[in-house]
Coordinates of C-alpha atoms in Angstrom, one line a residue:
Chain A
X1 CA 100.6 173.7 90.5
X2 CA 100.2 171.0 93.1
X3 CA 101.5 168.1 91.0
X4 CA 104.9 166.4 90.6
X5 CA 107.2 168.7 88.6
X6 CA 110.1 167.4 86.5
X7 CA 112.7 169.3 84.6
X8 CA 113.9 169.5 82.0
X9 CA 111.1 168.2 79.9
X10 CA 113.5 167.3 77.1
X11 CA 117.3 167.0 77.2
X12 CA 119.6 166.2 74.2
X13 CA 123.1 165.5 75.1
X14 CA 126.3 164.1 73.6
X15 CA 127.6 160.7 74.5
X16 CA 130.0 161.0 77.4
X17 CA 128.5 164.1 79.0
X18 CA 126.9 164.2 82.4
X19 CA 123.2 165.1 82.9
X20 CA 121.1 166.0 85.9
X21 CA 117.3 165.5 86.0
X22 CA 115.2 167.1 88.6
X23 CA 112.1 166.1 90.4
X24 CA 110.0 168.3 92.7
X25 CA 107.4 166.0 94.5
X26 CA 104.1 167.0 95.9
X27 CA 104.5 168.8 99.2
X28 CA 104.2 166.4 102.2
X29 CA 104.7 163.3 100.2
X30 CA 107.1 161.0 102.1
X31 CA 108.2 158.7 99.2
X32 CA 109.8 159.5 95.9
X33 CA 110.4 157.1 93.1
X34 CA 112.4 157.2 89.8
X35 CA 111.6 155.0 86.9
X36 CA 113.0 154.7 83.4
X37 CA 110.8 154.0 80.4
X38 CA 112.4 153.1 77.0
X39 CA 110.3 153.8 73.9
X40 CA 107.1 151.9 74.0
X41 CA 108.2 149.8 76.9
X42 CA 107.2 149.3 80.5
X43 CA 108.5 151.0 83.6
X44 CA 111.9 150.0 84.9
X45 CA 112.4 150.8 88.6
X46 CA 115.6 152.8 89.4
X47 CA 115.6 154.1 93.0
X48 CA 113.2 154.8 95.8
X49 CA 113.4 157.3 98.8
X50 CA 111.2 156.7 101.8
X51 CA 111.4 159.5 104.5
X52 CA 114.7 159.5 106.2
X53 CA 115.5 155.9 105.5
X54 CA 118.4 154.8 103.3
X55 CA 117.2 154.8 99.7
X56 CA 116.5 151.5 97.8
X57 CA 119.0 151.7 95.0
X58 CA 118.5 148.2 93.8
X59 CA 117.3 149.3 90.3
X60 CA 120.2 151.5 89.3
X61 CA 121.6 149.9 86.2
X62 CA 125.3 150.9 86.8
X63 CA 127.5 153.1 88.9
X64 CA 127.1 155.9 86.4
X65 CA 123.6 156.5 87.9
X66 CA 123.1 158.2 91.2
X67 CA 120.3 160.1 92.9
X68 CA 119.9 162.2 96.0
X69 CA 117.0 163.7 97.7
X70 CA 117.7 166.9 99.7
X71 CA 115.7 167.9 102.7
X72 CA 113.2 165.2 102.1
X73 CA 111.9 167.1 99.1
X74 CA 113.5 167.7 95.7
X75 CA 115.4 164.9 94.1
X76 CA 118.1 164.9 91.4
X77 CA 119.0 161.9 89.2
X78 CA 122.5 162.2 87.8
X79 CA 123.8 160.1 84.9
X80 CA 127.5 160.4 84.4
X81 CA 129.3 159.7 81.1
X82 CA 126.0 159.1 79.3
X83 CA 125.7 156.3 76.7
X84 CA 123.2 156.0 73.9
X85 CA 121.4 153.2 75.7
X86 CA 120.6 155.7 78.4
X87 CA 118.1 157.4 76.0
X88 CA 114.7 157.0 77.6
X89 CA 112.0 158.9 79.4
X90 CA 112.8 159.2 83.1
X91 CA 109.7 159.3 85.3
X92 CA 109.5 160.6 88.8
X93 CA 106.6 159.8 91.2
X94 CA 105.7 160.6 94.8
X95 CA 103.3 159.3 97.3
X96 CA 102.2 159.4 100.9
X97 CA 103.6 155.9 101.3
X98 CA 103.8 155.0 105.0
X99 CA 101.9 157.9 106.3
X100 CA 99.5 156.5 108.9
X101 CA 96.0 157.3 107.9
X102 CA 97.0 159.0 104.7
X103 CA 98.5 156.3 102.6
X104 CA 96.1 155.4 99.9
X105 CA 98.7 153.7 97.9
X106 CA 98.3 156.1 95.0
X107 CA 101.5 157.1 93.2
X108 CA 101.5 160.5 91.5
X109 CA 103.6 160.9 88.5
X110 CA 105.3 163.8 86.8
X111 CA 105.3 164.2 83.0
X112 CA 108.8 162.8 82.7
X113 CA 112.1 164.0 81.3
X114 CA 112.9 162.7 77.8
X115 CA 116.7 162.1 77.5
X116 CA 118.3 161.7 74.1
X117 CA 121.9 160.8 73.9
X118 CA 123.5 161.4 70.5
Chain B
X1 CA 109.5 138.4 95.0
X2 CA 106.4 139.8 93.6
X3 CA 105.7 139.8 89.9
X4 CA 103.0 141.4 87.7
X5 CA 102.2 139.9 84.2
X6 CA 100.2 141.5 81.4
X7 CA 99.9 139.0 78.7
X8 CA 98.2 141.2 76.1
X9 CA 100.7 143.6 74.5
X10 CA 97.9 145.2 72.4
X11 CA 94.1 145.3 72.3
X12 CA 91.6 146.9 70.1
X13 CA 88.0 147.9 70.8
X14 CA 85.3 149.5 68.8
X15 CA 84.0 152.8 70.2
X16 CA 81.1 152.3 72.6
X17 CA 81.9 148.7 73.1
X18 CA 83.4 146.9 76.2
X19 CA 86.9 145.7 76.5
X20 CA 88.7 143.7 79.3
X21 CA 92.4 144.0 80.0
X22 CA 94.1 141.1 81.8
X23 CA 96.6 141.2 84.7
X24 CA 97.9 138.4 86.9
X25 CA 100.3 138.7 89.8
X26 CA 102.3 136.6 92.1
X27 CA 102.8 137.3 95.8
X28 CA 102.9 135.5 99.1
X29 CA 101.5 138.5 101.0
X30 CA 97.9 138.9 102.1
X31 CA 97.7 142.7 102.3
X32 CA 98.5 144.7 99.2
X33 CA 97.2 147.3 96.7
X34 CA 96.6 146.7 93.0
X35 CA 96.3 149.5 90.5
X36 CA 95.6 150.3 86.9
X37 CA 97.4 153.2 85.5
X38 CA 96.7 154.9 82.1
X39 CA 99.5 156.5 80.1
X40 CA 98.1 158.5 77.1
X41 CA 100.4 159.8 74.4
X42 CA 101.0 162.9 76.4
X43 CA 103.1 160.6 78.6
X44 CA 101.8 161.4 82.1
X45 CA 100.7 158.4 84.1
X46 CA 97.2 158.7 85.6
X47 CA 95.6 156.4 88.2
X48 CA 92.5 154.8 86.7
X49 CA 91.4 152.5 89.6
X50 CA 92.7 151.1 92.9
X51 CA 91.8 147.9 94.8
X52 CA 92.8 147.0 98.3
X53 CA 93.3 143.3 98.7
X54 CA 91.3 142.9 101.9
X55 CA 88.2 144.3 100.2
X56 CA 86.2 141.6 98.5
X57 CA 84.1 144.1 96.6
X58 CA 85.4 145.0 93.2
X59 CA 86.4 148.6 92.7
X60 CA 84.5 150.8 90.2
X61 CA 85.1 154.2 88.8
X62 CA 82.4 155.4 86.4
X63 CA 83.0 153.3 83.2
X64 CA 86.0 151.5 84.7
X65 CA 85.6 148.4 86.9
X66 CA 87.8 145.6 88.0
X67 CA 87.3 141.8 88.4
X68 CA 89.5 141.0 91.4
X69 CA 90.0 137.3 92.0
X70 CA 92.4 137.1 95.0
X71 CA 92.7 133.3 95.1
X72 CA 93.5 133.2 91.4
X73 CA 95.7 136.3 91.7
X74 CA 93.9 137.9 88.8
X75 CA 93.0 141.6 88.5
X76 CA 91.4 142.5 85.2
X77 CA 90.2 145.9 84.1
X78 CA 86.9 146.3 82.2
X79 CA 86.2 149.5 80.3
X80 CA 82.6 150.0 79.3
X81 CA 81.3 152.3 76.6
X82 CA 84.8 152.8 75.2
X83 CA 85.7 156.3 74.1
X84 CA 88.4 157.6 71.8
X85 CA 90.0 159.2 74.8
X86 CA 90.5 155.8 76.4
X87 CA 93.2 155.0 73.8
X88 CA 96.5 154.7 75.8
X89 CA 98.9 152.3 77.4
X90 CA 97.5 150.7 80.5
X91 CA 99.7 149.4 83.2
X92 CA 98.8 147.0 86.1
X93 CA 100.7 147.6 89.3
X94 CA 101.2 146.0 92.7
X95 CA 102.4 147.4 96.0
X96 CA 102.7 145.9 99.5
X97 CA 100.4 147.5 102.0
X98 CA 102.7 147.1 105.0
X99 CA 106.4 147.8 105.4
X100 CA 106.8 144.4 107.1
X101 CA 107.5 143.2 103.6
X102 CA 110.6 145.4 103.6
X103 CA 109.7 147.7 100.9
X104 CA 107.0 149.9 99.4
X105 CA 108.3 149.4 95.9
X106 CA 105.7 149.4 93.2
X107 CA 105.9 146.5 90.7
X108 CA 104.5 147.3 87.2
X109 CA 103.5 145.0 84.4
X110 CA 104.8 145.5 80.9
X111 CA 101.6 147.3 79.7
X112 CA 98.8 146.8 77.2
X113 CA 98.3 149.3 74.4
X114 CA 94.6 149.9 73.9
X115 CA 93.4 151.2 70.5
X116 CA 89.9 152.5 70.2
X117 CA 88.4 152.3 66.7
X118 CA 85.9 154.9 65.6

């Protein structure tokens, strides 16, 4: 498909374990965003990648959280030493942000990865 | 910093009736995008409608329309002829249009849960 792909769809882990969540954005999209959504709540910004610029990490809640984007495409969000409060849905989105003539502002979301920390 | 406020945590509407969801925002910028996103129980966020701040004409998409009041910093969503499939969480969002603001970060409101009654 041509949409944003996230894996795994669901992840159950034990407290203290590390987890990796993957996001495959739409081809050609310059920007990639990670958000966290706790049950029934709004979207909490985590991190944002724009082209080759340094990522905006201002939303990462602690140094247990990190993310990288390789080759300007696939991104991995890593949570080390998971805690129960990390349980949430992690949403990835991509867009043509900043592309002259192609930036409509629209953000395209994946279906999210639901993380449950026992 | 920009903020987006949705003051209605939950709304209900009778099938075939019209409902309006409220959104206010705060910014010192003149050029920006405003969005309404829908998140059904399936979890994937879908763009409902988009408005560019420089356009005075209110955006419309079939049964969905907005009332954009730039001076008042208000951006409400009207859903006409409500259908059962409209039941979802609706998020209002803001994004700067130009990188001169220093970021293309999207700011989301806390959401309004819409229930459609048969």
